[in-house]
Coordinates of C-alpha atoms in Angstrom, one line a residue:
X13 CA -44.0 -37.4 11.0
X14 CA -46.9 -36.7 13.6
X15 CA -49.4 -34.7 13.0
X16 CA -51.4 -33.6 16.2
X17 CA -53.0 -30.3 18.0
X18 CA -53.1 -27.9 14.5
X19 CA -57.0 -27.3 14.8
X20 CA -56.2 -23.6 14.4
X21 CA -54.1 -23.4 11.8
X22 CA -56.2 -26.1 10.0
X23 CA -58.9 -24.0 10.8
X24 CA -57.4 -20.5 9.7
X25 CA -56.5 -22.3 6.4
X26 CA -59.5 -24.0 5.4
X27 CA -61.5 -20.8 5.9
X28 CA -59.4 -19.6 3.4
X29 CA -59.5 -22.4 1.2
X30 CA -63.2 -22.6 0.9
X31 CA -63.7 -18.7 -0.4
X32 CA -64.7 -18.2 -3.7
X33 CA -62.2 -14.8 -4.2
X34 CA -58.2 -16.4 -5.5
X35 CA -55.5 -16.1 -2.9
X36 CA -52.0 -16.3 -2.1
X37 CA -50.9 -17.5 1.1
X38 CA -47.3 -17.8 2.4
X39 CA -46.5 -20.6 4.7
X40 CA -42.8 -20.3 7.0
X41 CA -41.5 -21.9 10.2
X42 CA -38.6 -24.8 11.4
X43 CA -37.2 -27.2 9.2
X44 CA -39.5 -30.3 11.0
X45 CA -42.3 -28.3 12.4
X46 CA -45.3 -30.0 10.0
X47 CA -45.4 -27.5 6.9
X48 CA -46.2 -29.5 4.5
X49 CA -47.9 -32.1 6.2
X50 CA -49.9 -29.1 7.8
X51 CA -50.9 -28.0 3.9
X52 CA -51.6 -31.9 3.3
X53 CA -54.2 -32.3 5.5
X54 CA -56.0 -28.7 5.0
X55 CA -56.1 -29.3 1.2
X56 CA -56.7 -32.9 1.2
X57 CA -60.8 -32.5 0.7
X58 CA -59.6 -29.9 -2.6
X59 CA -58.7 -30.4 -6.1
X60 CA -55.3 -29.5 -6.6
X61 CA -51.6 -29.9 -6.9
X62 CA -48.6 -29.9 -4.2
X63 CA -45.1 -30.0 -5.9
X64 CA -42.3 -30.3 -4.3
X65 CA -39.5 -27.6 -5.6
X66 CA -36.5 -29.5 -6.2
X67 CA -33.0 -27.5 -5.5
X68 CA -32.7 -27.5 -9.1
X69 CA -31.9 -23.9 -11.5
X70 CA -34.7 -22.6 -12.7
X71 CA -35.1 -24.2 -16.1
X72 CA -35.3 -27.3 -14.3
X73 CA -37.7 -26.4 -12.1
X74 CA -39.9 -25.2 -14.4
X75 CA -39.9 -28.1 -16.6
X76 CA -40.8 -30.5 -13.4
X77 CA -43.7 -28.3 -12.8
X78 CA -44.7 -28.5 -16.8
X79 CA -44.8 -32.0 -16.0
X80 CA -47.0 -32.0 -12.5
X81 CA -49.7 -29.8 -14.7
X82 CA -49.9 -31.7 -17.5
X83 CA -50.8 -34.9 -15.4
X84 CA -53.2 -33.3 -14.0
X85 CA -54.6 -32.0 -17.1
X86 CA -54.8 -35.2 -18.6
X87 CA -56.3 -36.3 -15.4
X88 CA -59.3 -33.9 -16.2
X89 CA -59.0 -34.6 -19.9
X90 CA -57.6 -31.8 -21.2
X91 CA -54.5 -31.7 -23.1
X92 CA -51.5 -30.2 -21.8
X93 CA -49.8 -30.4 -25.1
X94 CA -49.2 -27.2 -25.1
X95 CA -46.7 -26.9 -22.2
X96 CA -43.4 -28.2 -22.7
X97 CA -40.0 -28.6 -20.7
X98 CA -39.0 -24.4 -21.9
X99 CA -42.3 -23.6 -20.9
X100 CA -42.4 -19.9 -18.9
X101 CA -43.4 -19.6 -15.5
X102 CA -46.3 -17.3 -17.0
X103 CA -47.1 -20.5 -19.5
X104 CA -47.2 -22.2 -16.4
X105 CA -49.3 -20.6 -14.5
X106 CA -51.8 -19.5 -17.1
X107 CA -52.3 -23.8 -17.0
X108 CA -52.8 -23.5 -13.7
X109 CA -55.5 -21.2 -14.0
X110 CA -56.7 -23.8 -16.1
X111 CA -56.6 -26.6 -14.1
X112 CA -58.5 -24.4 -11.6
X113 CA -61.4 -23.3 -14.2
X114 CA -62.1 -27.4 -15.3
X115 CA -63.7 -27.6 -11.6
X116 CA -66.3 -26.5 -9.5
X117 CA -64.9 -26.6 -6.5
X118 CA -61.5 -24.4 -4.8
X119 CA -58.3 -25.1 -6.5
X120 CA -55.3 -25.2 -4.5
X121 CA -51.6 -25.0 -5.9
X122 CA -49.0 -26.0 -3.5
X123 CA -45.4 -25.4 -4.2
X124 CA -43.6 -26.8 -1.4
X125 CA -40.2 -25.5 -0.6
X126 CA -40.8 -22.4 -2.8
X127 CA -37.7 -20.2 -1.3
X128 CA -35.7 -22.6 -3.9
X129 CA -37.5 -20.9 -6.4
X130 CA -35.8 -17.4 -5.0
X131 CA -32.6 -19.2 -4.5
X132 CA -32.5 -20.0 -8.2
X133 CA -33.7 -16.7 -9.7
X134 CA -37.0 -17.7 -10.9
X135 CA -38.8 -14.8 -11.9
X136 CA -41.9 -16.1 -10.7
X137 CA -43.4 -13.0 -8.9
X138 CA -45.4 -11.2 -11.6
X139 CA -46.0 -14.5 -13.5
X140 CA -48.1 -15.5 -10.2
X141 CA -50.0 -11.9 -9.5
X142 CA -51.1 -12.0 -13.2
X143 CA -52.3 -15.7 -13.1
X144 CA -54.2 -14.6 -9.9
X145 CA -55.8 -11.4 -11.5
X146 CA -57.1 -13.6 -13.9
X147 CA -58.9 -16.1 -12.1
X148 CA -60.0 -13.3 -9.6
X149 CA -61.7 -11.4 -13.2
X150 CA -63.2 -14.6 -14.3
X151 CA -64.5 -15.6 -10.7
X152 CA -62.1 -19.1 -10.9
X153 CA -60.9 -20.5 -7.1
X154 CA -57.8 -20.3 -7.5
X155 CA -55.3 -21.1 -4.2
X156 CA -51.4 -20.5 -3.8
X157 CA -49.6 -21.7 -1.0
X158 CA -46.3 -21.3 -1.1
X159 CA -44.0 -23.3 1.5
X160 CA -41.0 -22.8 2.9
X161 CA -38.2 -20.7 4.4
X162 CA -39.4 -17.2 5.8
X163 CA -37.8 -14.4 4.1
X164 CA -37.4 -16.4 1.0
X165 CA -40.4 -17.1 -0.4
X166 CA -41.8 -15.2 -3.6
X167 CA -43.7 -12.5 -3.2
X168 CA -46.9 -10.6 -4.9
X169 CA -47.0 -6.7 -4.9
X170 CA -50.9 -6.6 -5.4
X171 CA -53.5 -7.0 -2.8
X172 CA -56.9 -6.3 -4.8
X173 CA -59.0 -8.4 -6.0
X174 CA -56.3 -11.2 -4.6
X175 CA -56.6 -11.9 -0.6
X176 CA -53.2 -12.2 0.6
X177 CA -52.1 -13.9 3.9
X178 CA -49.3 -15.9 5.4
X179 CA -48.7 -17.6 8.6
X180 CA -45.6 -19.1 10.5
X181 CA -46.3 -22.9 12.3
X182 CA -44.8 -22.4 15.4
X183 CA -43.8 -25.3 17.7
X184 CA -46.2 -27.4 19.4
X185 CA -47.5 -26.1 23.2
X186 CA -47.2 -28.0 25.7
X187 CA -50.6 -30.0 25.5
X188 CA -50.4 -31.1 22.4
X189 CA -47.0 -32.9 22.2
X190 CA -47.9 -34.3 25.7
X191 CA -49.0 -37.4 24.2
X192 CA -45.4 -38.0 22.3
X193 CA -43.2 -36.9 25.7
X194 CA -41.9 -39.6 27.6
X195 CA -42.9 -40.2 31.5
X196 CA -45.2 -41.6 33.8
X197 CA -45.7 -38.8 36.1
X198 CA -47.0 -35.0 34.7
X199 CA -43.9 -32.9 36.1
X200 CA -41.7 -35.8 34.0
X201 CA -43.5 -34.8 30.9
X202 CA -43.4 -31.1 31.2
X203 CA -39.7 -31.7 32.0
X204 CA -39.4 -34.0 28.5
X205 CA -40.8 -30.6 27.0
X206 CA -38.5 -28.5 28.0
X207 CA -35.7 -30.8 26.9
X208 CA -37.2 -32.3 23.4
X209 CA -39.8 -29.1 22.8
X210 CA -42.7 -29.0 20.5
X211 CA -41.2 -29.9 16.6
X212 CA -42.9 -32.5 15.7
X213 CA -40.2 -34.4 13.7
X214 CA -38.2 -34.5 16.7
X215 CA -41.2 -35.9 18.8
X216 CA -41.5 -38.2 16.4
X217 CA -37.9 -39.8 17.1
X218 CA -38.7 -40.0 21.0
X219 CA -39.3 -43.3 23.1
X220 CA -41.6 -42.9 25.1
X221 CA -41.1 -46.1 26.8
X222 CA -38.0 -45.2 28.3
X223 CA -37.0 -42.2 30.0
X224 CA -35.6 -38.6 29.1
X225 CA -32.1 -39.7 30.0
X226 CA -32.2 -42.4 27.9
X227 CA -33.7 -40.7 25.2
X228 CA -30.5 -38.1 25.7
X229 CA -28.2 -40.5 25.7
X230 CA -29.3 -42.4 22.2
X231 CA -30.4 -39.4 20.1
X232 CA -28.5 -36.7 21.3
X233 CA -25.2 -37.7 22.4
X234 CA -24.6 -41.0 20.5
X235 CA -23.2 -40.0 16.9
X236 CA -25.9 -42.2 15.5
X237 CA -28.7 -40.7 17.1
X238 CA -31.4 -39.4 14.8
X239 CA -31.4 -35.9 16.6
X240 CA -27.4 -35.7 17.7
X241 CA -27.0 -32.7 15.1
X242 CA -30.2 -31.6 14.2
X243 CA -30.1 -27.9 15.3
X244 CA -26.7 -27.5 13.4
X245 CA -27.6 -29.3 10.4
X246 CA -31.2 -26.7 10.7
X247 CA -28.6 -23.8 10.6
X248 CA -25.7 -25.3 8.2
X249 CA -28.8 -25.9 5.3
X250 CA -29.7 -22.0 5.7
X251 CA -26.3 -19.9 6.0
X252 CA -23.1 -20.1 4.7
X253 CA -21.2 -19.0 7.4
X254 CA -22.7 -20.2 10.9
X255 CA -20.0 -19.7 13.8
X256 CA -21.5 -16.1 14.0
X257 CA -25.1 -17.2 14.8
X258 CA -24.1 -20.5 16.5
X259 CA -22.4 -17.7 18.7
X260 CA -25.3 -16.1 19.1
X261 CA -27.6 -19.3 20.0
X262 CA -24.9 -20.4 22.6
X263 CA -25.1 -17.3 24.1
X264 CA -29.5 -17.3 24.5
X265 CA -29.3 -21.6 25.3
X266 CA -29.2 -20.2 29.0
X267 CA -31.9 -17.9 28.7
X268 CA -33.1 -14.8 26.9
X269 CA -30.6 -12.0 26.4
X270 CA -30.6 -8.3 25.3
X271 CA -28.4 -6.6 22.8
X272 CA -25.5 -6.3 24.5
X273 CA -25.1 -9.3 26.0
X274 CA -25.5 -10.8 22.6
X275 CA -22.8 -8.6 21.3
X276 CA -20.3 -9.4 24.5
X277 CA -20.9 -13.4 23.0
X278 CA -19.8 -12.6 19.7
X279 CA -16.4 -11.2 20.4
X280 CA -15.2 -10.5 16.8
X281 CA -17.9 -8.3 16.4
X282 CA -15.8 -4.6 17.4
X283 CA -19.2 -2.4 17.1
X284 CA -22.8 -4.0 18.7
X285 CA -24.7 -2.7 15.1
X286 CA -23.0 -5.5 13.4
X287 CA -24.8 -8.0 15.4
X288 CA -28.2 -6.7 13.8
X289 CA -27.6 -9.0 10.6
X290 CA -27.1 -11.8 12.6
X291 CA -30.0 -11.7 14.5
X292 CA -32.6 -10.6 12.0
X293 CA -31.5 -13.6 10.4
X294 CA -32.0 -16.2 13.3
X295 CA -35.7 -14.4 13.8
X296 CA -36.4 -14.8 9.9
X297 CA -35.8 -18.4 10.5
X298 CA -37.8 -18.6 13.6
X299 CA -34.7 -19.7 15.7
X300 CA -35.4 -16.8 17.8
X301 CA -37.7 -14.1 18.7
X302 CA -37.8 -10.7 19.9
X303 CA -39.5 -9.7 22.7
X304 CA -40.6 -6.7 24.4
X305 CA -41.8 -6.4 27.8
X306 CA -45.9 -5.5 27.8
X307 CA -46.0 -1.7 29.1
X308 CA -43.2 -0.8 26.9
X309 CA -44.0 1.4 23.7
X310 CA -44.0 0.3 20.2
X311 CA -41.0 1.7 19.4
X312 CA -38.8 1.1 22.4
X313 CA -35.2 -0.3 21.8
X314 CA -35.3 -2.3 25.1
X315 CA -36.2 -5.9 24.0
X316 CA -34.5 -9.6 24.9
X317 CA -34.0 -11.9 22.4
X318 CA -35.2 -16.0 23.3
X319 CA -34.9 -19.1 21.6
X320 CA -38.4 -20.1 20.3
X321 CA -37.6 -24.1 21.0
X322 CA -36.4 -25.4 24.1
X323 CA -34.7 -28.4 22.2
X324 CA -32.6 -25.9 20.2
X325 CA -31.5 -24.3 23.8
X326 CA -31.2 -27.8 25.0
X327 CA -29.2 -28.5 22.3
X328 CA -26.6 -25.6 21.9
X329 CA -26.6 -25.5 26.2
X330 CA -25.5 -29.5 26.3
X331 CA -25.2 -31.0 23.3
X332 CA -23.1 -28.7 21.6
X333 CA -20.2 -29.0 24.1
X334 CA -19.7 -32.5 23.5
X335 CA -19.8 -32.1 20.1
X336 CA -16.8 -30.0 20.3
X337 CA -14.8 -32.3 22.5
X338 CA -12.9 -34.8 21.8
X339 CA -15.9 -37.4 23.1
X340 CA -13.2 -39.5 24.7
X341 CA -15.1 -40.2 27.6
X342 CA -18.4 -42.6 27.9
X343 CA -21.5 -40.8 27.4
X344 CA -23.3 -42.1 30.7
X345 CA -20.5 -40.3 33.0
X346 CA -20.8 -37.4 30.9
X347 CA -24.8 -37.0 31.1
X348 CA -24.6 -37.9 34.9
X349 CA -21.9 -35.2 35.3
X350 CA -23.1 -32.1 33.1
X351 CA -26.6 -32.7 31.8
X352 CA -28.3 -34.4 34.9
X353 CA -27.8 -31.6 37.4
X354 CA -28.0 -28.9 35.0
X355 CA -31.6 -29.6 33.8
X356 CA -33.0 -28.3 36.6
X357 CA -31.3 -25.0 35.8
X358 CA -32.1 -25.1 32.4
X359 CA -36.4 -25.4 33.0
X360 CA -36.1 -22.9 35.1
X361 CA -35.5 -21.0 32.0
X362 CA -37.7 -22.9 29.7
X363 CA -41.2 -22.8 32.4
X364 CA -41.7 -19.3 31.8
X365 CA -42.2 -19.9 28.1
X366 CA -44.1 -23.0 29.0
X367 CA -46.0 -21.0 31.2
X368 CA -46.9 -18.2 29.0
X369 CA -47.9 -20.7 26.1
X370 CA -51.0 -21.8 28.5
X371 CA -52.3 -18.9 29.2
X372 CA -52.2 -18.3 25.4
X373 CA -53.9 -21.6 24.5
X374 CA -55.1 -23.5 27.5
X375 CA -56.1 -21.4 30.3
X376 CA -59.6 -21.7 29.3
X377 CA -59.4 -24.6 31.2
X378 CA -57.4 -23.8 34.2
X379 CA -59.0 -19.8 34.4
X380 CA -61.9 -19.9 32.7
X381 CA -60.4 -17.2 30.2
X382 CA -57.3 -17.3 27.6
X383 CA -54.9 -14.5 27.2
X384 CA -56.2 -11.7 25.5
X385 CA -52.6 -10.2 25.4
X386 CA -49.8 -12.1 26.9
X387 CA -46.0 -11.5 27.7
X388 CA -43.9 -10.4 30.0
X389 CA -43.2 -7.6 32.5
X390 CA -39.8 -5.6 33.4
X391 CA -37.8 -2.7 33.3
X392 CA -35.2 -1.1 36.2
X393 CA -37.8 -2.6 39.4
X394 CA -40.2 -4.7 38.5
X395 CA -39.6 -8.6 36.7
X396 CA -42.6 -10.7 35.7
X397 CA -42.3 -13.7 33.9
X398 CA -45.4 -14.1 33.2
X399 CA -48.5 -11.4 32.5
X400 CA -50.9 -10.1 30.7
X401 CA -55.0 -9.7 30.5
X402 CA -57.4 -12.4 29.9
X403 CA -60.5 -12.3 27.2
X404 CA -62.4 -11.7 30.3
X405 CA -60.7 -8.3 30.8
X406 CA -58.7 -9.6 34.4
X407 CA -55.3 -8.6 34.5
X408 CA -52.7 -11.2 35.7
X409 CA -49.3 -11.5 37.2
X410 CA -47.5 -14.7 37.1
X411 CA -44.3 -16.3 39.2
X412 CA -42.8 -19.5 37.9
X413 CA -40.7 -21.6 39.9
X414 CA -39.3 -25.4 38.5
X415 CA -37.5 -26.2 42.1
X416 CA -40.2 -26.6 45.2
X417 CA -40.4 -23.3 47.0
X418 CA -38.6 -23.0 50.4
X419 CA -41.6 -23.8 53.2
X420 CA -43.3 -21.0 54.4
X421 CA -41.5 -18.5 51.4
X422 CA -44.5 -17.9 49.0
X423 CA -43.9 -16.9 45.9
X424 CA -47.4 -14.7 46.6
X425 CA -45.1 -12.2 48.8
X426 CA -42.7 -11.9 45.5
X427 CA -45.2 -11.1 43.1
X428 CA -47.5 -8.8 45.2
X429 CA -43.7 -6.7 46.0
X430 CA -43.2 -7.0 41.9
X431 CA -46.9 -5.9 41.5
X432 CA -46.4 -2.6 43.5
X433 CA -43.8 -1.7 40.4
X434 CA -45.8 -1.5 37.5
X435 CA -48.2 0.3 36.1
X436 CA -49.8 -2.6 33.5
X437 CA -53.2 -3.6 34.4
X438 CA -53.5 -0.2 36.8
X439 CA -57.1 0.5 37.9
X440 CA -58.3 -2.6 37.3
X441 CA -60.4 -4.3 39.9
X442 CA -59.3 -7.6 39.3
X443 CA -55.9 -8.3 39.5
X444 CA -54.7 -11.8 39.5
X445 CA -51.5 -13.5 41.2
X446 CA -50.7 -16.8 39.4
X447 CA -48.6 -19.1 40.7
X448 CA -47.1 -21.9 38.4
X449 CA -44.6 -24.9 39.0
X450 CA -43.7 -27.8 37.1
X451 CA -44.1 -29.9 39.4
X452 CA -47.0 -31.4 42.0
X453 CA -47.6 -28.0 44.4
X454 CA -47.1 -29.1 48.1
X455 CA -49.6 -29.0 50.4
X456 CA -48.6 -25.5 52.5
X457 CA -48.3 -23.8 49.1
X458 CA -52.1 -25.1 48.0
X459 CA -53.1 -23.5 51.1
X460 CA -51.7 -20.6 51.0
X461 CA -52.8 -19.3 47.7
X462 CA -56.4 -21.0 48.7
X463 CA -56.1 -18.2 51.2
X464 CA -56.5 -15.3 48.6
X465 CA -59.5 -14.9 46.1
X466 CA -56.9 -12.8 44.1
X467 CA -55.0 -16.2 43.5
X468 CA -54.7 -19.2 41.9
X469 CA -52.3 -22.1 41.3
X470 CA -51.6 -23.8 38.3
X471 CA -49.2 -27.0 38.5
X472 CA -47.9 -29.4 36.4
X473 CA -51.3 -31.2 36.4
X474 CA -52.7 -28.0 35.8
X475 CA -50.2 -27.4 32.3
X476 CA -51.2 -30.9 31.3
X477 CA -54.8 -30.7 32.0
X478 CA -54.4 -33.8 34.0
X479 CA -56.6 -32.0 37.2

């Protein structure tokens, strides 16, 4: 699998790893998003161990562990005869302390895939708090990072003297999987972004010597492909039931939805509430997330629901319809007839994301400032894609467009009419009106928004950092 633009999280680990004070760190995200090779490469300057869970009952699972200690015990010539296949997790753990108090240096204990360890009724949680208030009373380094499934991953119930923390690896931005997209031109590769996304075991699967089509065509569509069922098989290995949420997914593979319109695609669902399982679910596993538009309260109940990967909404919005027929007909005719001219439709509804992930990341480059808070704006006049305020304390406003803008129609006369609407960002003397497209900007619409000191342009070039 790659492994590419994780400086932050690799940074926001190892700044963890190297304190002195024990801590327990819980680590979620996508099945294929760089967990574990994430934890690999932050712990690979420690002393430590990273075992794999197996999907095994708990007596098994411990006794694999009794064996990954005692190696390393051995290792560090110490005997581990006192752990033993009917050892107890506390047994366990108490040799993990050990392992930690033979060095100098932070210890760090990886269990990898640790929501099996829920799934098989280890009683593991006050085992591991106790283990940790003993290394934190004897002043031993002592790391756990547990890896795996949000939601069911072990947890401690104490805070003091352990520092707790967790973190979900989200999808790659744009930037960083730029190098693993196919295309020759910039607007080709943000387009390869919005089909294939930002998990890195997908990009991994991708030819970048040939073109998205082609890529379509082999991985997704061909039965053989590496990536023709991936999103299902993501879903199948975490529910036991899935034609509710694949229900659900279908319905937000053409764009972000609220609650009823969520409910209206699940229709043997009689009352909306029951829908609330469902998607608390799919946000658990970082399918989808809930959003709420910036100058709304804390509490409000009016938020949209988006898929968090534009390959999953790729793949429910085209793949997922020839999976269910009966594939009779070539695969070429049927990309040239359903998926060709609906991809422009479908980055239309991916760019805002897109969008929204550079002013998080990237606009340093592009604005001289990141997003200090970022989203989205909307409510009964106003619709904003993209907005927010920058570290630098400007507020912006932002119109995406994937299709060239008619000539002469500036999207600056849209945004400065959505602009009068809202109240974010009022009183402050700089506002900003972004313009961003996925493609090369023509000439006229250069121009125009070189017009305006309120303004400023940011292209395909501009997402890639190819300017």
């Amino acid at each position: 699998m790659i492994f590419t633009g994780r400086s932050r999280e690799l940074g926001r680990i190892r700044a963890l790893l190297d304190r002195r004070q024990p801590s327990f760190f819980r680590v979620s995200g996508l099945p294929g998003v760089g967990k574990s090779a994430l934890l690999a490469r932050a712990a690979a300057d420690y002393d430590g161990i990273h075992h794999w869970c197996p999907p095994l009952p708990d007596p098994e699972q411990r006794a694999r562990l009794a064996e990954r200690i005692r190696g390393t015990l051995a290792a560090d010539g110490t005997s581990g005869d006192s752990l033993s296949a009917d050892s107890t997790w506390a047994e366990l753990l108490d040799a993990a302390v050990a392992c930690a108090a033979a060095t100098d240096r932070p210890f760090v204990l990886v269990l990898d895939d640790a929501h099996r360890l829920s799934e098989a009724r280890s009683r593991v949680g006050a085992p591991l708090e106790a283990a940790l208030a003993r290394a934190a009373a004897s002043t031993i380094s002592l790391h756990v990072v547990l890896i795996g499934r949000e939601g069911g991953l072990p947890d401690i119930r104490s805070d003091d003297p352990v520092t707790r923390s967790s973190l979900r690896v989200e999808p790659l931005p744009l930037r960083a999987a730029a190098p693993h997209l196919p295309g020759n031109r910039p607007h080709e590769r943000v387009r390869a972004y919005g089909v294939f996304g930002g998990v890195p075991r997908v990009l991994g699967a991708l030819d970048t010597s040939v073109t998205v089509g082609t890529n379509v065509r082999r991985l997704l569509l061909d039965d053989t492909g590496s990536l023709a069922a991936s999103p299902m098989e993501w879903l199948e290995r975490e529910v036991q039931t899935p034609s509710r949420y694949v229900a659900i997914l279908r319905s937000l593979a053409s764009g972000e939805a609220d609650w009823a319109t969520l409910h209206a695609g699940v229709p043997d669902l009689t009352r909306s509430g029951q829908v609330a399982p469902y998607l608390n679910r799919l946000v658990e596993l970082g399918l989808i997330e809930i959003r709420r538009s910036l100058d709304s309260s804390p509490t409000t109940r009016t938020t949209r629901y988006a898929i968090t990967d534009p390959f999953v909404a790729f793949w429910f919005r085209f793949i997922f319809p020839w999976r269910l027929s009966d594939q009779s007909d070539p695969i070429g005719p049927y990309y040239a007839s359903e998926i060709r001219p609906g991809i422009n439709a479908h980055m239309e509804q991916m760019l805002p994301r897109i969008c929204r992930q550079h002013m998080s990341f990237d606009a340093i480059e592009t604005l001289g400032a990141v997003a200090r808070e970022g989203g989205s704006l909307w409510g009964s006049d106003a619709e904003i894609p993209v907005a927010g305020t920058l570290t630098s304390g400007a507020v912006y406003y932002g119109a995406t467009g994937w299709a060239e803008p008619e000539t002469g129609h500036s999207p600056l006369d849209g945004i400065d009419a959505e602009v009068r609407e809202t109240r974010y960002g009022f009183g402050r003397e700089r506002r900003l009106r972004l313009i961003f497209t996925g493609r090369t900007a023509p000439t006229w619409l250069r121009r125009d928004v070189a017009r305006r000191h309120d303004a400023a342009l940011i292209d395909a070039e501009g997402l890639l950092g190819e300017e």
